[in-house]
Amino acid sequence: GESVGLHLPTLSVQEGDNSIINCAYSNSASDYFIWYKQESGKGPQFIIDIRSNMDKRQGQRVTVLLNKTVKHLSLQIAATQPGDSAVYFCAETVPGNTPLVFGKGTRLSVIA
Amino acid sequence: SQTIHQWPATLVQPVGSPLSLECTVEGTSNPNLYWYRQAAGRGLQLLFYSVGIGQISSEVPQNLSASRPQDRQFILSSKKLLLSDSGFYLCAWSRRGTVSTNEKLFFGSGTQLSVL
């Protein structure tokens, strides 16, 4: 769910390693999930999405995993590069007329 | 292709002054439009969203207001800014329909507002 009042957790990863960013969502009725990447001073950019009838979806160097049993979403980035350094947000939608709810975000720092 | 324009990129305003931030979308019709605020190092807080001209939903009671005078124009305003209004303001759009029809948001480049 939305936690806009909390400082962001940070994940530090060595360049070339794989990164795993986790997100616990709040509503068991949520049926659509998105990962966004936000670089400093810019608006969030769409990375990948997944619907609740799936448990895994792959993109270019990224994979999203969905575990509905424990309400957990993860973003895996393969061969992390310095350009991947950013804040990553998960977002969920629930049935009904409500907008996307964003998670608190995780700052990914890539060590060269 | 669709594009979203948001301006100004940065703004420094004194306490008590008015505010007007503008956002326009090109290349699509009847989009859903959104205003978010982000404090430094924090998450995204939804302020307003709109599913059509003149239709505004407010998520958080505050010193701000929003208007949608045209289909692809969304304006964020304040009559008197407070120090706590400082932050990074983001406009976003999604395809037409109800706001929860599993449509991703596309964000503008943001406006960094500093109220002094």
Coordinates of C-alpha atoms in Angstrom, one line a residue:
Chain A
G1 CA 0.0 0.0 0.0
E2 CA 0.9 3.6 0.0
S3 CA 3.6 4.7 2.5
V4 CA 4.6 8.1 1.4
G5 CA 5.9 9.2 4.8
L6 CA 8.8 6.7 5.0
H7 CA 12.4 7.1 4.0
L8 CA 13.4 4.8 1.1
P9 CA 15.3 1.6 1.8
T10 CA 18.5 1.1 -0.1
L11 CA 19.9 -1.9 -2.0
S12 CA 23.5 -1.8 -3.0
V13 CA 24.7 -4.2 -5.7
Q14 CA 27.9 -4.8 -7.5
E15 CA 28.0 -4.1 -11.2
G16 CA 27.3 -7.3 -13.1
D17 CA 25.5 -9.0 -10.3
N18 CA 21.8 -9.7 -10.3
S19 CA 19.4 -7.4 -8.3
I20 CA 16.3 -8.4 -6.5
I21 CA 13.9 -5.7 -5.3
N22 CA 11.0 -6.7 -3.2
C23 CA 7.6 -5.3 -2.6
A24 CA 4.8 -6.4 -0.2
Y25 CA 1.4 -5.3 -1.4
S26 CA -1.5 -4.6 0.8
N27 CA -4.7 -5.8 -0.9
S28 CA -5.4 -9.4 -1.7
A29 CA -7.9 -8.3 -4.3
S30 CA -5.3 -6.4 -6.3
D31 CA -5.3 -7.7 -9.8
Y32 CA -2.6 -5.7 -11.7
F33 CA 0.9 -4.8 -10.7
I34 CA 3.5 -2.5 -12.2
W35 CA 7.2 -1.7 -11.6
Y36 CA 8.4 1.8 -12.2
K37 CA 12.0 3.2 -12.3
Q38 CA 12.6 6.8 -11.3
E39 CA 16.0 8.4 -11.9
S40 CA 16.9 11.5 -9.9
G41 CA 14.9 14.6 -10.9
K42 CA 12.8 12.7 -13.4
G43 CA 9.3 11.2 -13.6
P44 CA 8.9 7.5 -13.0
Q45 CA 9.2 5.3 -16.1
F46 CA 7.3 2.1 -16.7
I47 CA 9.4 -1.1 -16.6
I48 CA 7.2 -4.1 -16.6
D49 CA 3.7 -5.1 -15.5
I50 CA 2.0 -8.3 -14.5
R51 CA -1.6 -9.4 -14.1
S52 CA -2.8 -11.5 -11.2
N53 CA -3.5 -14.5 -13.4
M54 CA 0.3 -14.8 -13.9
D55 CA 3.1 -15.5 -11.5
K56 CA 6.0 -14.6 -13.7
R57 CA 6.7 -12.3 -16.6
Q58 CA 10.0 -11.5 -18.3
G59 CA 11.3 -8.5 -20.2
Q60 CA 14.6 -7.4 -21.4
R61 CA 17.0 -8.1 -18.4
V62 CA 14.1 -7.8 -16.0
T63 CA 11.7 -10.4 -14.5
V64 CA 8.7 -9.8 -12.3
L65 CA 7.5 -12.5 -9.9
L66 CA 4.2 -12.5 -8.2
N67 CA 3.3 -14.6 -5.2
K68 CA -0.3 -14.0 -4.4
T69 CA -0.3 -16.3 -1.4
V70 CA 1.9 -14.0 0.6
K71 CA 1.1 -10.8 -1.3
H72 CA 4.7 -10.4 -2.6
L73 CA 6.0 -8.9 -5.7
S74 CA 9.6 -8.9 -6.8
L75 CA 11.7 -7.3 -9.6
Q76 CA 14.8 -9.1 -10.7
I77 CA 17.4 -7.2 -12.8
A78 CA 20.0 -9.4 -14.5
A79 CA 23.6 -8.2 -14.9
T80 CA 23.0 -4.9 -13.1
Q81 CA 24.5 -1.9 -14.8
P82 CA 25.4 1.6 -13.4
G83 CA 22.5 2.9 -15.5
D84 CA 20.1 0.8 -13.4
S85 CA 20.8 3.1 -10.3
A86 CA 17.5 4.6 -9.5
V87 CA 14.5 4.4 -7.2
Y88 CA 12.1 1.5 -8.0
F89 CA 8.4 1.6 -7.1
C90 CA 5.9 -1.1 -7.3
A91 CA 2.3 -0.2 -7.8
E92 CA -1.0 -2.1 -7.6
T93 CA -4.6 -1.7 -8.7
V94 CA -7.6 -3.2 -7.0
P95 CA -11.0 -3.9 -8.6
G96 CA -13.3 -0.9 -8.4
N97 CA -12.8 2.7 -9.2
T98 CA -9.6 3.5 -7.5
P99 CA -6.3 4.6 -9.0
L100 CA -2.9 2.9 -8.8
V101 CA -1.5 2.6 -5.3
F102 CA 2.3 3.0 -5.1
G103 CA 4.6 1.2 -2.7
K104 CA 7.3 3.1 -0.7
G105 CA 10.1 2.6 -3.2
T106 CA 13.6 1.1 -3.0
R107 CA 16.7 2.9 -4.0
L108 CA 19.1 0.7 -6.0
S109 CA 22.7 1.8 -5.9
V110 CA 25.1 0.0 -8.3
I111 CA 28.7 -0.2 -7.3
A112 CA 31.1 -0.1 -10.2
Chain B
S1 CA 2.7 8.5 -30.2
Q2 CA 1.5 10.0 -26.9
T3 CA 3.5 12.6 -25.0
I4 CA 2.9 14.4 -21.8
H5 CA 4.2 17.9 -21.1
Q6 CA 4.6 19.4 -17.7
W7 CA 5.9 22.9 -16.9
P8 CA 7.7 24.6 -15.4
A9 CA 10.5 22.2 -14.5
T10 CA 11.5 24.2 -11.4
L11 CA 9.7 26.9 -9.5
V12 CA 10.6 28.9 -6.4
Q13 CA 7.8 30.7 -4.8
P14 CA 7.3 32.7 -1.6
V15 CA 4.9 31.6 1.1
G16 CA 1.4 33.0 0.5
S17 CA 1.9 33.3 -3.3
P18 CA -0.4 31.6 -5.8
L19 CA 0.5 28.5 -7.8
S20 CA -0.4 27.2 -11.2
L21 CA 1.2 24.1 -12.7
E22 CA 0.1 23.0 -16.1
C23 CA 0.1 19.6 -17.7
T24 CA -1.0 18.7 -21.3
V25 CA -1.2 15.4 -23.1
E26 CA -0.8 14.9 -26.8
G27 CA -1.7 11.9 -29.0
T28 CA -4.6 10.5 -27.1
S29 CA -8.2 11.4 -26.4
N30 CA -10.1 11.4 -23.2
P31 CA -7.2 10.3 -21.0
N32 CA -7.4 9.8 -17.2
L33 CA -5.2 12.5 -15.7
Y34 CA -3.4 12.5 -12.3
W35 CA -1.4 14.8 -10.1
Y36 CA 1.1 13.3 -7.6
R37 CA 3.4 14.9 -5.1
Q38 CA 6.7 13.5 -4.0
A39 CA 8.7 14.8 -1.0
A40 CA 12.5 14.4 -1.2
G41 CA 13.5 10.8 -0.9
R42 CA 9.9 9.7 -0.4
G43 CA 7.2 7.8 -2.2
L44 CA 4.4 9.1 -4.5
Q45 CA 1.3 10.7 -3.0
L46 CA -1.8 10.9 -5.2
L47 CA -3.4 14.4 -4.9
F48 CA -6.0 14.5 -7.7
Y49 CA -7.3 12.5 -10.6
S50 CA -9.7 13.2 -13.4
V51 CA -11.6 10.9 -15.7
G52 CA -13.1 13.6 -17.8
I53 CA -13.5 17.4 -18.4
G54 CA -14.6 19.1 -15.2
Q55 CA -14.5 15.8 -13.2
I56 CA -12.0 16.0 -10.4
S57 CA -11.5 13.6 -7.5
S58 CA -9.4 14.7 -4.5
E59 CA -7.5 12.1 -2.6
V60 CA -6.0 14.3 0.2
P61 CA -7.6 17.4 1.7
Q62 CA -5.1 20.2 1.4
N63 CA -4.2 23.6 0.3
L64 CA -4.3 22.7 -3.4
S65 CA -7.0 22.3 -6.1
A66 CA -7.1 20.9 -9.6
S67 CA -9.0 21.7 -12.7
R68 CA -9.5 20.2 -16.1
P69 CA -10.7 22.9 -18.5
Q70 CA -10.0 20.9 -21.6
D71 CA -9.8 17.2 -22.4
R72 CA -6.0 16.9 -22.4
Q73 CA -5.2 19.7 -19.9
F74 CA -4.8 19.4 -16.2
I75 CA -3.9 22.2 -13.9
L76 CA -2.8 22.2 -10.3
S77 CA -3.4 25.4 -8.3
S78 CA -3.1 27.0 -5.0
K79 CA -4.3 30.5 -3.8
K80 CA -1.7 30.7 -1.1
L81 CA 1.3 28.4 -0.9
L82 CA 2.5 27.0 2.4
L83 CA 6.0 25.8 3.2
S84 CA 4.7 22.3 3.3
D85 CA 3.6 22.5 -0.3
S86 CA 7.3 22.2 -1.4
G87 CA 8.0 19.0 -3.3
F88 CA 8.3 17.3 -6.7
Y89 CA 4.9 17.4 -8.5
L90 CA 4.2 14.9 -11.2
C91 CA 1.5 14.8 -13.7
A92 CA 0.5 11.5 -15.3
W93 CA -2.0 10.0 -17.7
S94 CA -3.6 6.7 -18.5
R95 CA -5.9 5.5 -21.2
R96 CA -9.6 6.2 -21.0
G97 CA -11.8 4.1 -18.8
T98 CA -12.2 3.7 -15.1
V99 CA -9.1 4.5 -13.2
S100 CA -8.7 0.9 -12.2
T101 CA -9.0 -0.8 -15.6
N102 CA -5.5 -2.2 -15.4
E103 CA -3.8 0.6 -17.3
K104 CA -0.3 1.8 -16.6
L105 CA 0.4 5.4 -15.9
F106 CA 2.7 7.5 -18.0
F107 CA 4.4 10.3 -16.1
G108 CA 5.6 13.8 -17.0
S109 CA 9.1 15.0 -16.2
G110 CA 7.9 16.7 -13.0
T111 CA 8.1 20.2 -11.4
Q112 CA 10.3 20.8 -8.5
L113 CA 8.5 23.4 -6.3
S114 CA 10.4 25.2 -3.5
V115 CA 8.3 27.4 -1.2
L116 CA 10.4 29.8 0.8

